[in-house]
Amino acid sequence: MNTHYHPTAGATLKNGRYAVLRKLGEGITAVTWLVNDKSITDNRLRYFAAKILSAEATAEPHGPARERDMLQAIADSSEQEGHDYVPDLCDSFNEGPHLCLILPLYSTSVASLCHSGPHKCLPVYMVRSIIHMTLHALQLLHNLKIVHTDVRPDNILFTNARFSFVPDLENLFRTTLHTTVLRFRLIGFGHAEWLNRTPSRTTLCPPALRPPEVILSYGFGTAVDIWAIGCLAFELLVGRRLFHPEDDGDDWTNEEDHLAKMQQLTGQHFTADVLTRAKNGVKYLNPNGHLARIPELIPVSIEQAMRNYNIPGLAEEDIQESADFIRACLELDDRKRPTAEELLEYSFAKKAWLCH
């Protein structure tokens, strides 16, 4: 049970500086409000999003301070490449038992736009841009020793677009080369972790984005976000999650099915080096690196998995380039995955339609 901030009519924050206008969204540990900074005279610049943590989340040891410190580290890196694709912390303070984070007001999420499309996916040109900008964001975060752990469509927001009318959405989905320059920012640092510190939680990453090293417990690092980028690219292109594991009662568990699907899509098995590091290896794998309870796997290439959805406008060249990119992200050995900087050199990311 979380005790959230509940404003009364005419409520303000920080001794009257911020007027609380209306709720923008609500999560388990925080509620985000639209606020008006009364110290700013320009009406176009005075609106912000106030993320107000629950009393319980604020009281959690190291939790709120971790998110605030990360956002502050990002704010202090304004001269570094990638800063344009992460949020700016404008202010932070405590309002009674609640930590308040004041952030810029952005537009709709990539997830919301996907749900509006006819196939729950996005045009290739837009996916390339989203991936390109998110990689720049991760490049900065990883240089700052921050692991995001939650790179998904809900946490990527448009920063220069307002989609209020159906025609706007239809134009985006219908156009193959759109003239509007789209900008995105990676948000959602509530579950982020410092790279050089012990993770604050025992369960990392949403289930669908969970990489093998988290399931088998053989490491934690920036490669977690690289795995998620591969999952993100697939989901945005075809409108379906890359992994949706299921248990089968007594025959296998959710985790075993997840590991099986990883091997089916990549054609890889877990190497001797991984087995040596995997604390949970004996729970799922035999000494050869294969699943003990699911010995027979049916290989399915990433290319074929994409073709199976018959997405209009997804050309064979796009499938090949995106599959090469996704395959690199899904290297089972976390130490062999490319960095965000290296992924920016892949043709799938380099062909992003950007205008600076």
mmCIF file of N, CA and C in Angstrom, residues 137-152 186-195 204-206 220-226 228:
data_model
loop_
_atom_site.group_PDB
_atom_site.id
_atom_site.type_symbol
_atom_site.label_atom_id
_atom_site.label_comp_id
_atom_site.label_asym_id
_atom_site.label_seq_id
_atom_site.Cartn_x
_atom_site.Cartn_y
_atom_site.Cartn_z
ATOM 1 N N ALA A 137 21.275 7.933 -26.027
ATOM 2 C CA ALA A 137 20.944 8.094 -24.606
ATOM 3 C C ALA A 137 21.700 7.071 -23.763
ATOM 4 N N LEU A 138 21.717 5.828 -24.214
ATOM 5 C CA LEU A 138 22.408 4.774 -23.465
ATOM 6 C C LEU A 138 23.917 4.990 -23.465
ATOM 7 N N GLN A 139 24.438 5.511 -24.553
ATOM 8 C CA GLN A 139 25.865 5.809 -24.600
ATOM 9 C C GLN A 139 26.242 6.776 -23.482
ATOM 10 N N LEU A 140 25.431 7.807 -23.292
ATOM 11 C CA LEU A 140 25.679 8.760 -22.213
ATOM 12 C C LEU A 140 25.514 8.102 -20.849
ATOM 13 N N LEU A 141 24.404 7.392 -20.656
ATOM 14 C CA LEU A 141 24.152 6.764 -19.361
ATOM 15 C C LEU A 141 25.269 5.805 -18.981
ATOM 16 N N HIS A 142 25.697 4.994 -19.923
ATOM 17 C CA HIS A 142 26.739 4.010 -19.624
ATOM 18 C C HIS A 142 28.071 4.690 -19.328
ATOM 19 N N ASN A 143 28.337 5.809 -19.978
ATOM 20 C CA ASN A 143 29.543 6.576 -19.649
ATOM 21 C C ASN A 143 29.467 7.136 -18.232
ATOM 22 N N LEU A 144 28.245 7.394 -17.772
ATOM 23 C CA LEU A 144 28.034 7.892 -16.407
ATOM 24 C C LEU A 144 27.905 6.758 -15.395
ATOM 25 N N LYS A 145 28.100 5.513 -15.844
ATOM 26 C CA LYS A 145 27.998 4.320 -14.989
ATOM 27 C C LYS A 145 26.569 4.093 -14.502
ATOM 28 N N ILE A 146 25.604 4.393 -15.366
ATOM 29 C CA ILE A 146 24.190 4.172 -15.059
ATOM 30 C C ILE A 146 23.654 3.096 -15.987
ATOM 31 N N VAL A 147 22.990 2.088 -15.409
ATOM 32 C CA VAL A 147 22.317 1.049 -16.186
ATOM 33 C C VAL A 147 20.817 1.298 -16.052
ATOM 34 N N HIS A 148 20.135 1.511 -17.160
ATOM 35 C CA HIS A 148 18.723 1.903 -17.118
ATOM 36 C C HIS A 148 17.831 0.763 -16.648
ATOM 37 N N THR A 149 18.000 -0.427 -17.174
ATOM 38 C CA THR A 149 17.299 -1.686 -16.846
ATOM 39 C C THR A 149 15.836 -1.742 -17.293
ATOM 40 N N ASP A 150 15.310 -0.693 -17.910
ATOM 41 C CA ASP A 150 13.872 -0.670 -18.229
ATOM 42 C C ASP A 150 13.615 0.044 -19.559
ATOM 43 N N VAL A 151 14.391 -0.328 -20.577
ATOM 44 C CA VAL A 151 14.276 0.315 -21.887
ATOM 45 C C VAL A 151 13.116 -0.320 -22.647
ATOM 46 N N ARG A 152 11.991 0.354 -22.637
ATOM 47 C CA ARG A 152 10.780 -0.156 -23.302
ATOM 48 C C ARG A 152 9.986 1.017 -23.859
ATOM 49 N N LEU A 186 14.683 9.199 -23.527
ATOM 50 C CA LEU A 186 14.540 8.016 -22.688
ATOM 51 C C LEU A 186 14.328 8.466 -21.252
ATOM 52 N N ILE A 187 13.199 8.095 -20.667
ATOM 53 C CA ILE A 187 12.881 8.493 -19.292
ATOM 54 C C ILE A 187 12.768 7.231 -18.430
ATOM 55 N N GLY A 188 12.205 7.372 -17.223
ATOM 56 C CA GLY A 188 11.912 6.223 -16.381
ATOM 57 C C GLY A 188 13.115 5.670 -15.650
ATOM 58 N N PHE A 189 13.660 6.439 -14.721
ATOM 59 C CA PHE A 189 14.863 6.020 -14.009
ATOM 60 C C PHE A 189 14.573 5.449 -12.621
ATOM 61 N N GLY A 190 13.322 5.124 -12.372
ATOM 62 C CA GLY A 190 12.964 4.584 -11.065
ATOM 63 C C GLY A 190 13.581 3.238 -10.762
ATOM 64 N N HIS A 191 13.946 2.488 -11.817
ATOM 65 C CA HIS A 191 14.550 1.164 -11.622
ATOM 66 C C HIS A 191 16.006 1.119 -12.073
ATOM 67 N N ALA A 192 16.574 2.267 -12.393
ATOM 68 C CA ALA A 192 17.966 2.304 -12.850
ATOM 69 C C ALA A 192 18.914 1.962 -11.701
ATOM 70 N N GLU A 193 20.099 1.489 -12.073
ATOM 71 C CA GLU A 193 21.096 1.077 -11.082
ATOM 72 C C GLU A 193 22.453 1.672 -11.437
ATOM 73 N N TRP A 194 23.250 1.924 -10.400
ATOM 74 C CA TRP A 194 24.630 2.337 -10.623
ATOM 75 C C TRP A 194 25.453 1.118 -10.999
ATOM 76 N N LEU A 195 26.291 1.261 -12.000
ATOM 77 C CA LEU A 195 27.070 0.134 -12.501
ATOM 78 C C LEU A 195 28.073 -0.379 -11.480
ATOM 79 N N LEU A 204 15.725 -7.881 -11.414
ATOM 80 C CA LEU A 204 16.051 -6.790 -12.321
ATOM 81 C C LEU A 204 15.364 -6.985 -13.666
ATOM 82 N N CYS A 205 14.941 -5.897 -14.262
ATOM 83 C CA CYS A 205 14.370 -5.854 -15.613
ATOM 84 C C CYS A 205 12.965 -6.463 -15.656
ATOM 85 N N PRO A 206 12.067 -5.887 -16.447
ATOM 86 C CA PRO A 206 10.750 -6.493 -16.665
ATOM 87 C C PRO A 206 10.925 -7.880 -17.284
ATOM 88 N N PHE A 220 25.942 -8.577 -14.193
ATOM 89 C CA PHE A 220 25.049 -7.432 -14.334
ATOM 90 C C PHE A 220 25.877 -6.252 -14.793
ATOM 91 N N GLY A 221 25.450 -5.651 -15.900
ATOM 92 C CA GLY A 221 26.180 -4.503 -16.410
ATOM 93 C C GLY A 221 25.407 -3.812 -17.512
ATOM 94 N N THR A 222 26.094 -2.991 -18.268
ATOM 95 C CA THR A 222 25.442 -2.219 -19.319
ATOM 96 C C THR A 222 24.874 -3.101 -20.426
ATOM 97 N N ALA A 223 25.374 -4.335 -20.548
ATOM 98 C CA ALA A 223 24.866 -5.257 -21.571
ATOM 99 C C ALA A 223 23.390 -5.573 -21.369
ATOM 100 N N VAL A 224 22.891 -5.376 -20.157
ATOM 101 C CA VAL A 224 21.459 -5.546 -19.881
ATOM 102 C C VAL A 224 20.637 -4.622 -20.778
ATOM 103 N N ASP A 225 21.074 -3.396 -20.924
ATOM 104 C CA ASP A 225 20.357 -2.428 -21.761
ATOM 105 C C ASP A 225 20.497 -2.749 -23.247
ATOM 106 N N ILE A 226 21.619 -3.330 -23.630
ATOM 107 C CA ILE A 226 21.822 -3.700 -25.037
ATOM 108 C C ILE A 226 20.851 -4.810 -25.424
ATOM 109 N N ALA A 228 17.964 -5.270 -24.138
ATOM 110 C CA ALA A 228 16.651 -4.624 -24.209
ATOM 111 C C ALA A 228 16.467 -3.861 -25.519
#
